[in-house]
XYZ file of C-alpha atoms in Angstrom:
371
model
C 14.917 -54.023 -54.173
C 17.506 -51.234 -54.276
C 18.342 -48.740 -51.528
C 17.527 -45.187 -52.585
C 18.659 -43.235 -49.515
C 20.122 -43.549 -46.026
C 19.361 -40.711 -43.617
C 21.066 -40.328 -40.230
C 19.392 -38.018 -37.711
C 18.938 -37.079 -34.073
C 15.619 -36.573 -32.311
C 15.180 -34.514 -29.147
C 13.011 -36.770 -26.983
C 10.224 -36.043 -24.530
C 9.266 -32.380 -24.433
C 11.802 -31.562 -27.155
C 12.852 -28.443 -25.275
C 16.442 -27.362 -24.737
C 18.203 -29.930 -22.590
C 15.963 -32.807 -23.665
C 17.930 -36.018 -24.327
C 18.717 -36.656 -27.980
C 18.587 -40.115 -29.502
C 20.175 -41.358 -32.730
C 18.218 -42.899 -35.624
C 18.646 -43.968 -39.228
C 16.061 -44.262 -42.013
C 16.743 -46.510 -45.012
C 14.387 -46.034 -47.977
C 14.035 -48.151 -51.113
C 13.301 -47.036 -54.656
C 9.595 -47.818 -54.235
C 9.237 -45.691 -51.072
C 9.337 -48.438 -48.439
C 11.511 -47.604 -45.416
C 12.958 -49.071 -42.258
C 13.977 -47.355 -39.015
C 17.016 -48.194 -36.904
C 18.549 -46.796 -33.731
C 22.142 -46.327 -32.553
C 23.511 -45.978 -29.049
C 22.494 -42.602 -27.550
C 25.830 -41.992 -25.827
C 26.706 -38.302 -26.329
C 23.604 -38.107 -28.504
C 24.929 -40.738 -30.898
C 26.610 -38.036 -32.989
C 29.777 -40.057 -33.620
C 27.815 -43.046 -34.931
C 25.551 -40.877 -37.056
C 28.580 -39.162 -38.548
C 30.110 -42.508 -39.497
C 26.828 -43.548 -41.129
C 26.444 -40.317 -43.084
C 30.063 -39.986 -44.194
C 31.412 -43.536 -44.467
C 28.478 -45.933 -44.815
C 25.501 -44.329 -46.563
C 27.317 -43.667 -49.880
C 28.246 -47.347 -50.120
C 24.701 -48.558 -49.380
C 22.861 -46.439 -51.960
C 22.010 -48.561 -54.993
C 22.592 -51.870 -53.204
C 20.039 -54.696 -52.861
C 18.257 -54.619 -49.487
C 18.249 -58.410 -49.260
C 22.058 -58.536 -49.451
C 21.813 -57.395 -45.824
C 24.558 -59.547 -44.259
C 27.058 -58.955 -47.059
C 26.491 -55.202 -46.917
C 27.066 -54.917 -43.179
C 30.037 -57.291 -43.062
C 31.607 -55.255 -45.860
C 31.026 -52.004 -43.962
C 32.422 -53.511 -40.758
C 35.691 -54.336 -42.487
C 35.797 -51.043 -44.409
C 35.598 -49.191 -41.093
C 37.485 -51.693 -38.945
C 40.371 -49.277 -38.285
C 37.987 -46.850 -36.609
C 37.781 -49.227 -33.675
C 36.018 -51.415 -34.545
C 34.192 -50.985 -31.245
C 31.930 -48.253 -29.893
C 30.722 -45.693 -32.409
C 31.341 -47.976 -35.392
C 29.448 -50.973 -34.041
C 26.609 -48.706 -32.888
C 26.395 -47.314 -36.437
C 26.222 -50.844 -37.829
C 23.591 -51.757 -35.224
C 21.350 -48.910 -36.392
C 21.688 -49.977 -40.038
C 21.051 -53.614 -39.187
C 17.860 -52.810 -37.246
C 16.604 -50.603 -40.084
C 17.266 -53.334 -42.652
C 15.374 -55.917 -40.579
C 12.455 -53.484 -40.196
C 12.484 -52.898 -43.948
C 12.802 -56.590 -44.771
C 9.805 -57.401 -42.563
C 7.731 -54.790 -44.377
C 8.805 -56.054 -47.805
C 7.875 -59.624 -46.857
C 4.759 -58.627 -44.841
C 6.021 -60.370 -41.700
C 6.930 -59.216 -38.186
C 10.644 -59.494 -37.482
C 10.244 -62.306 -34.954
C 8.688 -64.486 -37.656
C 11.692 -63.907 -39.904
C 13.942 -64.909 -36.988
C 12.198 -68.255 -36.620
C 9.153 -67.507 -34.482
C 8.304 -66.356 -30.955
C 8.248 -68.637 -27.914
C 6.230 -65.938 -26.158
C 4.410 -62.793 -27.272
C 4.147 -61.302 -23.771
C 7.428 -60.534 -21.993
C 7.706 -59.547 -18.313
C 9.757 -56.454 -17.502
C 12.114 -55.474 -14.726
C 12.231 -51.928 -13.409
C 15.717 -50.413 -13.788
C 16.248 -47.489 -11.397
C 19.322 -45.289 -11.808
C 21.164 -42.482 -10.015
C 21.135 -44.104 -6.579
C 24.718 -43.171 -5.688
C 23.578 -39.610 -4.984
C 20.432 -40.517 -3.030
C 19.928 -41.100 0.664
C 18.472 -44.402 1.825
C 15.027 -42.823 2.213
C 15.209 -41.274 -1.258
C 16.108 -44.640 -2.785
C 13.157 -46.279 -1.061
C 10.735 -43.599 -2.243
C 11.692 -43.940 -5.902
C 11.676 -47.759 -5.753
C 8.250 -47.798 -4.124
C 6.846 -45.353 -6.669
C 8.211 -47.209 -9.705
C 7.101 -50.638 -8.480
C 3.570 -49.396 -7.790
C 3.359 -47.811 -11.237
C 5.032 -50.484 -13.385
C 4.218 -53.757 -11.540
C 7.500 -55.369 -12.620
C 8.641 -58.946 -12.194
C 11.954 -57.678 -10.754
C 13.838 -54.497 -9.823
C 17.413 -53.445 -10.528
C 18.929 -50.598 -8.521
C 21.722 -48.776 -10.378
C 24.432 -46.554 -8.955
C 25.518 -44.334 -11.897
C 28.355 -42.899 -9.858
C 31.619 -41.199 -10.788
C 33.628 -43.774 -12.748
C 36.891 -42.001 -11.950
C 36.510 -43.019 -8.288
C 36.219 -46.452 -6.680
C 34.784 -47.760 -3.401
C 33.353 -44.352 -2.512
C 30.822 -45.528 0.100
C 30.747 -49.306 0.500
C 28.885 -49.227 3.804
C 26.320 -46.790 2.427
C 25.791 -48.886 -0.707
C 25.190 -51.993 1.398
C 22.785 -50.050 3.632
C 20.729 -49.047 0.555
C 20.702 -52.648 -0.674
C 19.476 -53.834 2.725
C 16.730 -51.210 2.811
C 15.466 -52.131 -0.664
C 15.365 -55.822 0.289
C 13.356 -55.001 3.413
C 10.950 -52.825 1.393
C 10.287 -55.396 -1.331
C 10.313 -58.523 0.824
C 12.340 -61.711 0.873
C 10.915 -63.252 -2.302
C 11.141 -60.283 -4.682
C 13.774 -60.596 -7.432
C 16.360 -57.796 -7.178
C 19.536 -56.970 -9.109
C 22.312 -54.535 -8.172
C 24.177 -52.550 -10.862
C 27.418 -51.043 -9.570
C 28.127 -49.250 -12.876
C 31.841 -50.120 -12.632
C 32.176 -48.473 -9.220
C 34.376 -50.872 -7.242
C 37.853 -52.293 -6.978
C 38.073 -56.082 -6.885
C 38.232 -55.994 -3.091
C 35.310 -53.581 -2.820
C 33.260 -55.670 -5.222
C 33.906 -58.814 -3.171
C 32.772 -57.065 0.018
C 29.568 -55.705 -1.544
C 28.950 -58.955 -3.394
C 29.100 -60.984 -0.188
C 26.523 -58.676 1.371
C 24.284 -59.030 -1.684
C 24.526 -62.813 -1.403
C 23.335 -62.651 2.209
C 20.466 -60.397 1.129
C 19.375 -62.793 -1.621
C 20.036 -60.482 -4.578
C 19.779 -62.299 -7.902
C 22.588 -60.624 -9.875
C 25.476 -58.164 -9.473
C 26.057 -56.096 -12.598
C 29.389 -54.588 -13.730
C 31.030 -54.459 -10.301
C 34.432 -53.353 -11.701
C 35.577 -51.419 -14.771
C 34.226 -53.089 -17.904
C 37.558 -52.876 -19.741
C 39.336 -54.929 -17.057
C 38.004 -58.292 -18.183
C 40.363 -60.269 -15.976
C 39.200 -58.404 -12.860
C 35.552 -58.891 -13.838
C 36.207 -62.604 -14.175
C 37.978 -62.767 -10.815
C 34.985 -61.203 -9.065
C 32.613 -63.549 -10.905
C 34.589 -66.618 -9.886
C 35.007 -65.629 -6.240
C 31.323 -64.853 -5.623
C 28.293 -67.138 -5.583
C 25.943 -64.397 -6.780
C 25.658 -64.211 -10.580
C 27.999 -61.493 -11.863
C 26.857 -59.902 -15.128
C 28.623 -57.690 -17.667
C 28.669 -56.864 -21.362
C 26.683 -53.682 -21.980
C 29.983 -52.089 -23.030
C 31.104 -55.068 -25.104
C 30.852 -54.530 -28.847
C 32.050 -57.688 -30.620
C 31.438 -61.422 -30.388
C 35.103 -61.849 -29.585
C 34.736 -59.467 -26.641
C 31.703 -61.402 -25.441
C 33.632 -64.665 -25.614
C 36.465 -63.130 -23.578
C 33.995 -62.192 -20.813
C 32.601 -65.719 -20.763
C 36.087 -67.234 -20.770
C 36.973 -65.017 -17.789
C 34.086 -66.470 -15.791
C 31.101 -64.133 -16.316
C 27.913 -66.193 -16.407
C 25.332 -63.567 -17.390
C 26.111 -61.449 -20.449
C 24.351 -58.179 -21.290
C 25.208 -56.850 -24.751
C 23.051 -53.985 -26.016
C 21.211 -54.230 -29.331
C 21.886 -50.571 -30.261
C 25.606 -50.885 -29.476
C 26.544 -54.289 -30.828
C 25.398 -55.585 -34.182
C 21.692 -54.832 -33.948
C 19.283 -57.725 -34.402
C 21.792 -59.842 -36.331
C 24.426 -59.259 -33.659
C 22.058 -60.108 -30.830
C 21.026 -63.381 -32.481
C 24.718 -64.287 -32.727
C 25.140 -63.373 -29.037
C 22.245 -65.672 -28.195
C 23.971 -68.525 -30.009
C 27.285 -67.890 -28.236
C 25.565 -67.679 -24.836
C 23.630 -70.886 -25.510
C 26.783 -72.708 -26.612
C 28.574 -71.708 -23.380
C 25.625 -72.271 -21.040
C 25.411 -68.659 -19.830
C 22.425 -66.348 -19.499
C 21.752 -63.692 -22.149
C 20.009 -60.688 -20.559
C 20.475 -57.716 -22.917
C 21.047 -54.224 -21.606
C 18.516 -51.899 -23.272
C 17.476 -48.422 -22.167
C 15.832 -47.000 -25.300
C 11.997 -46.920 -25.233
C 11.258 -46.858 -28.969
C 12.999 -48.493 -31.936
C 15.739 -50.142 -29.866
C 13.172 -51.539 -27.448
C 11.044 -53.068 -30.213
C 14.095 -54.616 -31.861
C 15.136 -56.047 -28.494
C 11.821 -57.718 -27.671
C 11.542 -59.219 -31.157
C 14.873 -60.959 -30.507
C 14.105 -61.952 -26.923
C 10.795 -63.488 -27.934
C 12.718 -66.037 -30.035
C 14.961 -67.284 -27.184
C 13.810 -70.597 -25.771
C 15.386 -70.364 -22.301
C 14.772 -66.689 -21.571
C 16.291 -66.260 -18.132
C 15.331 -62.776 -16.967
C 12.721 -60.072 -17.665
C 13.195 -57.210 -20.158
C 14.786 -53.970 -18.949
C 12.476 -50.977 -18.365
C 14.739 -47.989 -17.763
C 14.201 -44.525 -16.302
C 12.143 -41.912 -18.172
C 10.566 -44.510 -20.455
C 7.792 -42.043 -21.295
C 10.254 -39.882 -23.271
C 9.332 -41.822 -26.433
C 6.168 -39.731 -26.628
C 4.968 -37.696 -28.456
C 6.977 -38.716 -31.544
C 6.455 -42.452 -31.099
C 2.916 -43.625 -30.482
C 3.527 -47.267 -29.580
C 2.334 -47.997 -26.046
C 5.410 -46.865 -24.129
C 4.421 -48.323 -20.783
C 4.181 -52.042 -20.013
C 0.721 -53.510 -19.490
C 0.533 -54.932 -15.963
C 4.281 -55.485 -15.921
C 4.543 -57.012 -19.404
C 5.543 -55.883 -22.886
C 3.386 -57.182 -25.734
C 5.142 -58.194 -28.954
C 3.976 -56.296 -32.081
C 2.483 -58.365 -34.896
C 2.657 -55.735 -37.663
C 5.189 -56.217 -40.480
C 8.751 -55.251 -39.554
C 9.357 -53.966 -36.034
C 5.866 -52.535 -35.650
C 7.115 -48.976 -35.046
C 4.375 -46.344 -35.042
C 5.175 -42.652 -35.018
C 3.762 -39.199 -35.664
C 5.384 -38.265 -38.993
C 4.645 -34.556 -38.594
C 6.183 -34.410 -35.113
C 9.201 -36.409 -36.249
C 9.880 -34.107 -39.201
C 9.517 -31.046 -36.974
C 12.125 -32.293 -34.521
C 14.530 -34.153 -36.797
C 18.154 -32.970 -36.889
C 19.781 -34.492 -39.974
C 23.490 -35.297 -39.834
C 25.276 -34.373 -43.075
C 28.903 -34.396 -44.263
């Protein structure tokens, strides 16, 4: 089955009005009209990745056999290796990989998780991921946590800071006060994670981490700058709380370096690193090293479906699936149930990823990237 076209495009999400977030997608169509959808990282609207797809990758793919999937993407990785190979390039490859898996599932009339070897579970619990807490007061943090927990009924909560990454250790005492207040609100037995979004020095991270240990937090995410792997490892080895990192890691080699440094919970993102194929490789690496794989994933549509297909196949799934802010922005273009059902995501059984969308609305909003 030959590839006829590869289209890279943005979609304004939610209301679609000016200022709405834009996400990055790819559509691969075969000569008989079958198609698959993929998604790239939405950072800066995904424009860099979409440009690489349109200019450097799509011309190579046209006319190729869909089922030569691995050869095609490995070839493109090495053709574009001098562009990084991290970041925009690996996000472009992730989008293509997801689209090819979606297409392959449709061609073979099987859901993706079946092609990956089968699902251990078809109902995955979620955790509520709550951002922008660096700029909130303690009372404001508590109000948003209470509202989200009541609405989403999650198995766990993660509070994220999303602060200014050019500054470190801005308000250690205030951060600890917010962590204490959230623990008191949710009770001693509720599972809670803390995402510093790279906001601390090693010393600051140790101080906050010790407080989180006393409060019974389950994990401490990206306490220091992601690119300082040695510092991340030092924090991980000096604390008892599980330190996690990896959402800004783009290759298997980078993942291995985090694990070698001492990180024991890795969080690569399916729309940033290798797509479905990449995430299955990450699962194998994590399993071989005895560390937890808990993917970062904030996209409510194609990326989300790709992520839960992969996670359903992992035998020792350690943590719930991420449910980020503004999850409802997938509507009205995408018509899959965007909200979890009683705190759980149900795995689609339709061929491919199981993506459902309003074709008219998609065409109306679509912004095609051309070179």
